[in-house]
Short mmCIF file of C-alpha atoms in Angstrom, two decimals:
data_model
loop_
_atom_site.label_atom_id
_atom_site.label_comp_id
_atom_site.label_asym_id
_atom_site.label_seq_id
_atom_site.Cartn_x
_atom_site.Cartn_y
_atom_site.Cartn_z
CA MET A 62 9.38 -9.07 17.40
CA GLU A 63 10.58 -6.00 19.87
CA LEU A 64 8.49 -4.40 22.57
CA HIS A 65 7.69 -1.61 21.18
CA GLU A 66 6.51 -3.33 17.25
CA LEU A 67 3.99 -5.12 19.75
CA GLN A 68 3.07 -2.22 21.71
CA MET A 69 1.85 -0.83 18.76
CA LEU A 70 0.15 -3.72 16.89
CA GLU A 71 -1.98 -3.70 21.09
CA GLY A 72 -2.94 -0.84 20.19
CA LEU A 73 -4.17 -1.09 16.45
CA ARG A 74 -5.88 -4.07 17.77
CA ALA A 75 -7.97 -2.07 20.71
CA PHE A 76 -8.43 0.73 17.64
CA LEU A 77 -9.78 -1.28 15.63
CA THR A 78 -11.99 -3.76 17.96
CA SER A 79 -13.70 -0.64 19.69
CA ASP A 80 -11.24 -2.56 22.43
CA SER A 81 -8.89 -0.75 25.66
CA ALA A 82 -5.94 -1.52 25.47
CA ASP A 83 -2.87 -3.00 27.52
CA CYS A 84 0.25 -0.10 27.92
CA PHE A 85 2.89 -2.06 29.12
CA LEU A 86 5.91 0.61 27.59
CA GLU A 87 7.38 1.69 30.53
CA SER A 88 10.72 3.93 29.08
CA GLU A 89 11.16 6.85 27.04
CA GLU A 90 12.98 5.11 25.22
CA ALA A 91 10.87 2.21 24.01
CA TRP A 92 8.41 5.18 24.12
CA GLN A 93 10.07 7.09 21.56
CA LYS A 94 11.09 4.05 19.40
CA LEU A 95 6.89 3.49 19.15
CA TRP A 96 6.66 6.96 18.40
CA ASN A 97 9.15 6.47 15.23
CA LEU A 98 7.05 2.90 13.79
CA CYS A 99 3.53 4.54 14.07
CA MET A 100 4.86 7.67 12.59
CA GLU A 101 6.86 5.98 9.67
CA GLN A 102 3.66 3.02 9.93
CA LYS A 103 1.11 5.74 9.95
CA VAL A 104 -0.99 4.79 11.93
CA LEU A 105 0.29 7.08 14.84
CA PRO A 106 -3.51 8.70 15.13
CA MET A 107 -4.51 5.53 15.96
CA VAL A 108 -3.03 4.21 18.42
CA LEU A 109 -2.37 7.16 20.80
CA ASP A 110 -5.97 7.22 21.02
CA VAL A 111 -6.36 4.45 22.73
CA LEU A 112 -2.81 3.91 24.44
CA ILE A 113 -3.57 8.29 26.28
CA PRO A 114 -5.78 6.45 28.63
CA ALA A 115 -4.84 2.85 28.59
CA ALA A 116 -1.21 4.93 29.40
CA ALA A 117 -2.80 7.15 31.66
CA LYS A 118 -4.44 5.00 33.44
CA LYS A 119 -0.82 3.06 34.62
CA ASP A 120 0.56 6.03 35.25
CA ARG A 121 2.88 5.39 32.36
CA MET A 122 2.50 9.12 30.81
CA PRO A 123 6.10 9.69 28.53
CA THR A 124 7.42 12.77 28.85
CA GLY A 125 7.56 13.39 25.31
CA LEU A 126 3.71 13.23 25.16
CA PRO A 127 2.66 16.45 24.55
CA MET A 128 4.69 16.88 20.86
CA VAL A 129 3.01 13.75 19.69
CA ARG A 130 -0.14 15.25 20.40
CA VAL A 131 0.23 18.74 19.34
CA HIS A 132 1.75 16.39 15.45
CA VAL A 133 -1.83 14.16 15.64
CA LEU A 134 -3.77 16.73 16.56
CA GLN A 135 -2.36 18.46 13.42
CA SER A 136 -3.19 15.49 10.99
CA THR A 137 -6.32 15.14 11.74
CA ALA A 138 -7.33 18.69 10.88
CA ALA A 139 -5.62 18.22 7.63
CA GLN A 140 -7.29 15.30 7.07
CA LEU A 141 -10.50 16.14 7.82
CA GLN A 142 -9.42 19.25 5.68
CA LYS A 143 -8.72 17.11 2.61
CA THR A 144 -11.20 15.09 2.85
CA HIS A 145 -13.78 17.94 2.13
CA ALA A 146 -11.57 19.00 -0.23
CA PHE A 147 -12.02 16.11 -2.01
CA LEU A 148 -16.00 15.27 -1.21
CA THR A 149 -16.21 18.85 -2.99
CA LEU A 150 -14.41 18.11 -5.78
CA TYR A 151 -15.77 15.13 -6.41
CA GLU A 152 -19.41 16.10 -6.60
CA THR A 153 -18.52 18.85 -9.04
CA LEU A 154 -16.98 16.37 -11.45
CA CYS A 155 -20.19 14.09 -11.13
CA SER A 156 -22.18 17.29 -11.73
CA HIS A 157 -20.61 17.08 -15.11
CA GLY A 158 -21.44 14.02 -15.36
CA PHE A 159 -18.35 12.20 -15.08
CA ARG A 160 -18.07 9.00 -12.62
CA PRO A 161 -14.81 8.77 -11.78
CA LEU A 162 -14.34 5.05 -9.65
CA VAL A 163 -12.53 6.07 -6.42
CA VAL A 164 -10.16 3.35 -4.72
CA LYS A 165 -8.41 2.69 -1.33
CA GLY A 166 -8.90 5.65 0.55
CA ILE A 167 -11.51 7.74 1.63
CA LEU A 168 -13.26 4.26 1.01
CA CYS A 169 -10.83 2.22 3.22
CA ARG A 170 -11.07 4.70 6.49
CA GLU A 171 -14.83 4.77 6.10
CA LEU A 172 -14.47 1.26 7.75
CA TYR A 173 -12.72 2.68 10.91
CA PRO A 174 -14.70 3.78 13.80
CA LYS A 175 -13.66 7.03 13.87
CA PRO A 176 -12.59 7.46 10.45
CA ASP A 177 -10.67 10.82 9.89
CA LEU A 178 -7.75 9.50 12.62
CA ARG A 179 -7.19 7.16 9.51
CA PRO A 180 -4.63 9.52 7.69
CA SER A 181 -4.78 9.20 3.65
CA ALA A 182 -2.10 10.78 2.06
CA ASP A 183 -3.81 11.07 -0.92
CA GLU A 184 -6.96 10.38 -2.51
CA ASP A 185 -6.71 7.79 -5.37
CA LEU A 186 -9.56 7.71 -9.24
CA LEU A 187 -9.64 5.49 -11.56
CA VAL A 188 -10.37 8.17 -14.94
CA SER A 189 -11.41 5.81 -18.19
CA ALA A 190 -9.64 6.86 -21.43
CA ASP A 191 -12.37 9.66 -23.15
CA GLU A 192 -12.38 10.64 -19.50
CA MET A 193 -9.65 11.90 -18.73
CA PRO A 194 -8.95 14.35 -20.35
CA ALA A 195 -12.11 16.12 -19.00
CA ILE A 196 -12.22 15.92 -16.04
CA LEU A 197 -8.52 17.56 -16.66
CA LYS A 198 -9.88 19.89 -17.36
CA ILE A 199 -12.40 20.93 -14.13
CA LEU A 200 -9.60 20.00 -11.92
CA ARG A 201 -7.05 23.32 -13.66
CA GLU A 202 -10.53 25.57 -13.19
CA LYS A 203 -10.74 24.30 -10.13
CA GLY A 204 -7.69 25.83 -9.24
CA LEU A 205 -5.01 22.25 -8.72
CA THR A 206 -1.89 21.57 -10.19
CA ILE A 207 -1.40 18.80 -13.27
CA GLU A 208 1.38 16.93 -13.03
CA ASN A 209 3.36 14.91 -15.12
CA GLU A 210 0.41 14.74 -17.82
CA ASP A 211 1.77 11.86 -20.14
CA ASP A 212 2.16 10.12 -17.78
CA GLU A 213 1.17 6.76 -18.43
CA GLN A 214 -0.30 5.75 -16.02
CA VAL A 215 -0.41 8.47 -12.94
CA VAL A 216 -1.61 11.53 -13.21
CA SER A 217 -0.43 13.22 -10.16
CA CYS A 218 -3.27 16.75 -9.36
CA ARG A 219 -2.62 19.16 -6.50
CA ASP A 220 -4.32 21.83 -4.45
CA GLU A 221 -1.82 24.25 -2.84
CA LYS A 222 -4.81 26.19 -0.73
CA THR A 223 -6.18 22.43 1.43
CA GLY A 224 -3.35 20.32 0.66
CA LEU A 225 -5.57 17.37 -1.40
CA TYR A 226 -3.56 15.98 -3.58
CA LEU A 227 -5.39 13.37 -6.21
CA GLU A 228 -3.97 10.27 -7.85
CA LEU A 229 -5.86 10.12 -11.33
CA HIS A 230 -4.99 6.63 -13.01
CA ARG A 231 -5.01 4.76 -16.25
CA SER A 232 -5.25 1.72 -15.57
CA LEU A 233 -4.96 -0.28 -11.79
CA PHE A 234 -1.35 -1.73 -12.37
CA SER A 235 1.29 0.31 -14.52
CA ARG A 236 0.90 -1.60 -17.27
CA SER A 237 4.31 -1.51 -18.79
CA SER A 238 5.92 -3.57 -15.66
CA ARG A 239 6.40 -7.08 -16.68
CA ALA A 240 5.93 -8.44 -13.05
CA TYR A 241 2.18 -6.95 -12.60
CA GLY A 242 0.85 -5.59 -15.09
CA ASP A 243 -0.92 -8.34 -16.74
CA LEU A 244 -3.21 -8.03 -13.72
CA ASN A 245 -5.40 -5.22 -15.39
CA GLY A 246 -6.90 -8.24 -16.93
CA LEU A 247 -8.39 -8.89 -13.47
CA PHE A 248 -10.77 -5.66 -13.67
CA SER A 249 -11.13 -6.01 -17.18
CA GLN A 250 -15.11 -4.80 -16.73
CA VAL A 251 -14.44 -2.26 -12.83
CA PHE A 252 -16.85 0.65 -14.50
CA ALA A 253 -19.02 -1.81 -16.27
CA ARG A 254 -19.53 -3.80 -12.07
CA SER A 255 -19.18 -0.20 -9.67
CA VAL A 256 -21.26 0.50 -7.06
CA ALA A 257 -22.04 4.00 -5.53
CA VAL A 258 -22.08 4.12 -1.78
CA LYS A 259 -22.85 6.99 0.80
CA VAL A 260 -19.57 9.02 2.30
CA GLY A 261 -22.23 10.67 4.44
CA GLU A 262 -24.06 13.14 2.93
CA SER A 263 -21.94 12.70 -0.83
CA GLU A 264 -21.70 9.43 -3.30
CA ILE A 265 -19.23 8.09 -4.96
CA HIS A 266 -18.60 5.56 -7.00
CA THR A 267 -15.86 3.49 -6.64
CA LEU A 268 -15.27 -1.09 -7.40
CA HIS A 269 -17.60 -3.22 -6.54
CA PRO A 270 -17.03 -5.16 -3.79
CA GLU A 271 -16.26 -8.19 -4.72
CA ASP A 272 -13.26 -6.16 -6.85
CA HIS A 273 -11.94 -3.68 -4.23
CA PHE A 274 -11.36 -5.97 -2.44
CA LEU A 275 -9.80 -8.37 -4.72
CA TYR A 276 -7.55 -5.03 -5.71
CA LEU A 277 -6.47 -4.06 -2.40
CA ILE A 278 -4.67 -7.43 -1.60
CA LEU A 279 -3.05 -6.98 -5.22
CA HIS A 280 -2.53 -3.66 -4.26
CA SER A 281 -0.10 -4.56 -1.73
CA PHE A 282 0.72 -6.90 -4.00
CA LYS A 283 2.48 -4.97 -6.20
CA HIS A 284 4.32 -2.83 -3.38
CA PHE A 285 5.11 -6.21 -1.57
CA LEU A 286 7.38 -6.84 -5.39
CA HIS A 287 9.48 -3.32 -4.83
CA SER A 288 10.45 -3.08 -1.51
CA GLY A 289 7.07 -3.45 0.93
CA PHE A 290 4.27 -1.68 2.17
CA GLY A 291 3.11 -0.91 5.46
CA ILE A 292 1.06 -2.68 8.17
CA ARG A 293 -2.06 0.02 7.39
CA GLN A 294 -3.12 -1.54 4.70
CA VAL A 295 -3.81 -5.09 6.24
CA CYS A 296 -6.05 -3.22 8.28
CA ASP A 297 -7.75 -1.70 5.01
CA ILE A 298 -7.87 -5.50 3.49
CA CYS A 299 -9.06 -7.25 7.41
CA LEU A 300 -12.01 -4.23 7.81
CA PHE A 301 -13.47 -4.74 4.51
CA ALA A 302 -13.06 -8.43 3.94
CA GLN A 303 -15.05 -8.12 7.88
CA THR A 304 -17.56 -5.36 6.27
CA TYR A 305 -18.47 -6.49 3.02
CA SER A 306 -18.10 -10.66 3.52
CA GLN A 307 -20.53 -11.12 2.04
CA ASP A 308 -20.97 -9.04 -1.18
CA ILE A 309 -17.69 -11.46 -1.68
CA GLU A 310 -17.62 -14.14 -4.20
CA TRP A 311 -14.78 -15.78 -2.33
CA GLU A 312 -13.76 -18.44 -4.98
CA THR A 313 -13.95 -15.91 -7.52
CA VAL A 314 -11.38 -13.78 -6.11
CA GLY A 315 -9.53 -17.15 -4.84
CA GLN A 316 -9.22 -18.18 -8.38
CA SER A 317 -8.17 -14.87 -9.17
CA LEU A 318 -5.61 -15.19 -6.03
CA GLU A 319 -4.20 -17.61 -7.72
CA SER A 320 -3.86 -16.08 -10.77
CA ALA A 321 -1.69 -14.22 -9.94
CA ARG A 322 0.24 -15.97 -7.07
CA ALA A 323 -0.72 -13.65 -4.84
CA ASP A 324 -3.26 -16.34 -2.99
CA ILE A 325 -1.07 -17.62 0.78
CA PHE A 326 -0.09 -14.02 0.29
CA GLY A 327 -2.84 -12.79 0.66
CA ALA A 328 -4.42 -16.04 3.08
CA ASN A 329 -0.95 -14.54 5.41
CA LEU A 330 -2.77 -10.53 5.51
CA LEU A 331 -5.57 -11.94 7.23
CA GLU A 332 -3.99 -14.14 9.26
CA ILE A 333 -1.58 -11.21 10.35
CA GLY A 334 -5.20 -9.82 10.86
CA ARG A 335 -6.65 -12.40 12.78
CA ARG A 336 -3.62 -13.20 14.27
CA TYR A 337 -2.53 -9.91 15.87
CA LEU A 338 -4.88 -6.96 14.86
CA GLY A 339 -8.32 -8.45 16.75
CA PHE A 340 -9.56 -9.84 13.90
CA HIS A 341 -10.83 -13.19 15.14
CA PRO A 342 -13.45 -14.97 14.52
CA TYR A 343 -13.95 -13.66 10.51
CA PRO A 344 -17.55 -13.86 9.10
CA GLN A 345 -17.93 -17.51 8.50
CA ARG A 346 -17.54 -17.10 4.76
CA VAL A 347 -13.96 -15.35 5.30
CA GLN A 348 -13.16 -18.37 7.39
CA ASN A 349 -13.53 -20.81 5.34
CA TRP A 350 -11.69 -19.39 2.33
CA LEU A 351 -8.91 -19.35 5.05
CA SER A 352 -9.08 -23.29 5.96
CA GLY A 353 -8.68 -23.71 2.94
CA LYS A 354 -5.51 -22.59 3.06
CA ARG A 355 -4.50 -23.44 6.76
CA ASP A 356 -1.06 -25.52 5.61
CA TRP A 357 0.55 -22.33 5.15
CA LEU A 358 -0.73 -19.57 6.68
CA ASP A 359 2.20 -18.68 8.97
CA CYS A 360 2.94 -14.56 9.16
CA ASP A 361 5.26 -13.30 11.20
CA ASP A 362 7.84 -13.71 8.68
CA LEU A 363 6.14 -11.08 6.68
CA LEU A 364 4.79 -9.17 9.29
CA ALA A 365 8.91 -8.44 10.31
CA ASP A 366 8.80 -8.02 7.26
CA LEU A 367 7.30 -5.21 6.67
CA LEU A 368 6.78 -3.82 10.20
CA ALA A 369 10.84 -3.49 8.94
CA GLY A 370 10.37 -1.32 5.82
CA GLY A 371 8.08 1.61 6.10
CA ILE A 372 4.58 2.78 4.43
CA TYR A 373 5.87 1.37 0.73
CA GLY A 374 8.84 -0.33 2.32
CA GLY A 375 10.93 3.44 0.74
CA ASN A 376 11.50 3.98 4.99
CA ARG A 377 15.71 2.85 3.51
CA GLU A 378 17.42 3.69 0.46
CA GLU A 379 18.79 -0.02 0.68
CA ARG A 380 15.90 -1.67 1.19
CA ARG A 381 14.30 0.72 -2.26
CA HIS A 382 17.48 -0.36 -4.70
CA SER A 383 16.69 -4.13 -3.32
CA SER A 384 12.65 -3.54 -5.27
CA ARG A 385 15.63 -4.10 -8.03
CA ILE A 386 16.22 -7.92 -7.37
CA THR A 387 12.55 -9.18 -6.27
CA LEU A 388 10.80 -7.09 -9.43
CA ASN A 389 13.16 -9.25 -11.69
CA ALA A 390 12.37 -12.23 -8.82
CA ALA A 391 8.59 -12.04 -9.97
CA ALA A 392 9.15 -11.21 -13.83
CA ASN A 393 11.45 -13.83 -14.38
CA ARG A 394 9.30 -16.78 -12.81
CA GLU A 395 11.91 -20.23 -14.67
CA GLU A 396 14.73 -17.52 -14.85
CA SER A 397 15.12 -16.05 -10.16
CA GLY A 398 17.97 -18.19 -9.56
CA LYS A 399 20.71 -16.06 -7.46
CA ASP A 400 22.54 -15.37 -10.24
CA TYR A 401 20.63 -14.13 -12.41
CA ARG A 402 18.70 -11.67 -10.11
CA LEU A 403 22.40 -10.13 -9.30
CA LEU A 404 22.99 -9.12 -13.22
CA ARG A 405 19.38 -7.48 -13.38
CA THR A 406 19.96 -6.00 -11.22
CA ILE A 407 23.01 -3.73 -12.30
CA PHE A 408 21.96 -4.28 -15.93
CA PRO A 409 18.90 -3.79 -16.06
CA ARG A 410 16.26 -4.03 -19.48
CA LYS A 411 16.11 -0.60 -21.16
CA GLU A 412 12.31 0.18 -20.56
CA GLU A 413 13.51 -0.04 -17.49
CA LEU A 414 14.92 2.71 -17.04
CA ILE A 415 13.88 5.60 -19.74
CA SER A 416 11.85 7.02 -17.28
CA VAL A 417 14.66 7.84 -15.47
CA TYR A 418 16.44 8.14 -18.41
CA PRO A 419 14.46 9.10 -21.70
CA TYR A 420 17.70 10.36 -24.05
CA LEU A 421 16.86 6.01 -24.02
CA ASP A 422 14.20 5.64 -26.21
CA LYS A 423 14.71 6.91 -28.81
CA HIS A 424 18.73 6.05 -28.34
CA GLY A 425 18.70 2.20 -27.29
CA TRP A 426 21.97 1.99 -28.13
CA LEU A 427 23.28 4.02 -25.29
CA LEU A 428 21.57 1.78 -22.58
CA PRO A 429 25.88 0.36 -21.46
CA ALA A 430 26.07 4.58 -20.30
CA ALA A 431 23.24 4.50 -18.89
CA TRP A 432 23.94 1.70 -16.21
CA GLY A 433 27.17 3.13 -15.88
CA GLN A 434 25.39 6.61 -15.01
CA ARG A 435 23.09 5.03 -12.75
CA ILE A 436 26.21 3.30 -10.87
CA LEU A 437 27.56 6.74 -10.58
CA ALA A 438 24.81 7.74 -8.91
CA TYR A 439 24.46 5.46 -6.65
CA ALA A 440 28.22 5.63 -5.74
CA ARG A 441 26.83 9.62 -5.21
CA LYS A 442 24.14 9.29 -2.82
CA GLY A 443 26.65 7.14 -0.31
CA GLY A 444 25.74 3.22 -0.99
CA GLY A 445 28.85 2.70 -1.69
CA SER A 446 30.24 -1.07 -1.60
CA ALA A 447 29.05 -1.05 1.25
CA GLY A 448 25.11 0.14 0.59
CA ALA A 449 25.15 -2.38 -2.25
CA LYS A 450 25.40 -5.58 -0.57
CA GLU A 451 23.31 -4.31 2.04
CA SER A 452 20.75 -3.82 -1.02
CA ILE A 453 21.44 -7.35 -1.98
CA ASP A 454 21.07 -9.41 1.33
CA ILE A 455 17.99 -7.09 1.74
CA GLY A 456 17.04 -8.04 -1.90
CA GLU A 457 17.62 -12.19 -1.38
CA ARG A 458 16.24 -12.06 1.56
CA ARG A 459 12.71 -10.68 0.26
CA VAL A 460 13.25 -12.75 -2.70
CA ALA A 461 13.72 -16.31 -0.35
CA LEU A 462 9.70 -14.54 1.83
CA MET A 463 8.48 -14.33 -1.76
CA LYS A 464 9.28 -18.22 -2.09
CA LYS A 465 8.27 -18.98 1.52
CA TYR A 466 4.47 -17.58 0.04
CA ARG A 467 4.71 -19.29 -3.55
CA VAL A 468 4.62 -16.33 -5.36
CA ILE A 469 7.68 -18.05 -6.95
CA ARG A 470 9.11 -21.28 -7.14
#
């Protein structure tokens, strides 16, 4: 691991535990690498909060700090505005008798020592089918722009004035995904089991803590099967385990994760928190669950993967394209040999391409044309043979990681 990566983890550890940080970067180049990594991982405000006093104490203030500080101040101010806009809008929905369930986002931010330094790109709501039309009508009346209303999974809504971006989910996972669509079955009772929590002066309806914790892990798992996820999701999960351990039936969660082949994966996320982010000791219930996985706790490769890929593994075109390999490996766990994966990467099924080439919905016989169109589009974007080879190499390395954590055999 490089020095700037260790410095970011040290900054996060200090921020999450309300401790002082050790500053060990010296060169301007190393500081610039740190800023770039923190911005890529969307954790810059948190890390900067503890590193400024640490750097000042050692007289190591980098010359580029003023510009970075302006970025952080703008980010924090924008987050405050979006949080206020969201709570106001949510209260409006509740006043009309609706109870969409808030997931991630604002509820994860509330777990942090300084919530507004943990930015969110959007706020996620799980909306029942019968409430969706009326909720969209209210959002339009409030001036939000509705996008992709007919999407089978997520309807996006944007408030141009405040910068608030909402994602209204019809289900927690895309039902059409062959790799993880069946995970929805683990959440069939979330509305019946929902709870209300206070955020400031507002009441928010959300998943039961046990369901929410399971979802946070499986949401990261979904992104792991695509092209990856970032360190901030690990912070959310570890904070949630720390805060709500008494409300979680760990045996039940463990059984659900095992059914998804995500139990070793989930345990190693918590191990990253224990080893690098200051989460030790965990509450006894968490420790007990982890002790049953101790033979599989080896988180360094997983940590390296999530630091390399950005917030959702999409920091490079080649990495995004590699997701075809990992998704095919997960969807075809009994037929996940290298030759099979490469074949499915180059020539995906019709169902996997309809969202990009809608004409396949009614004209499936044009699938070979779509394959050719896709290959040409990739070449025009600069992928070429070198880019394709790198995508395959990344995909195969990540398949090896999936095997290590027993996602596939």
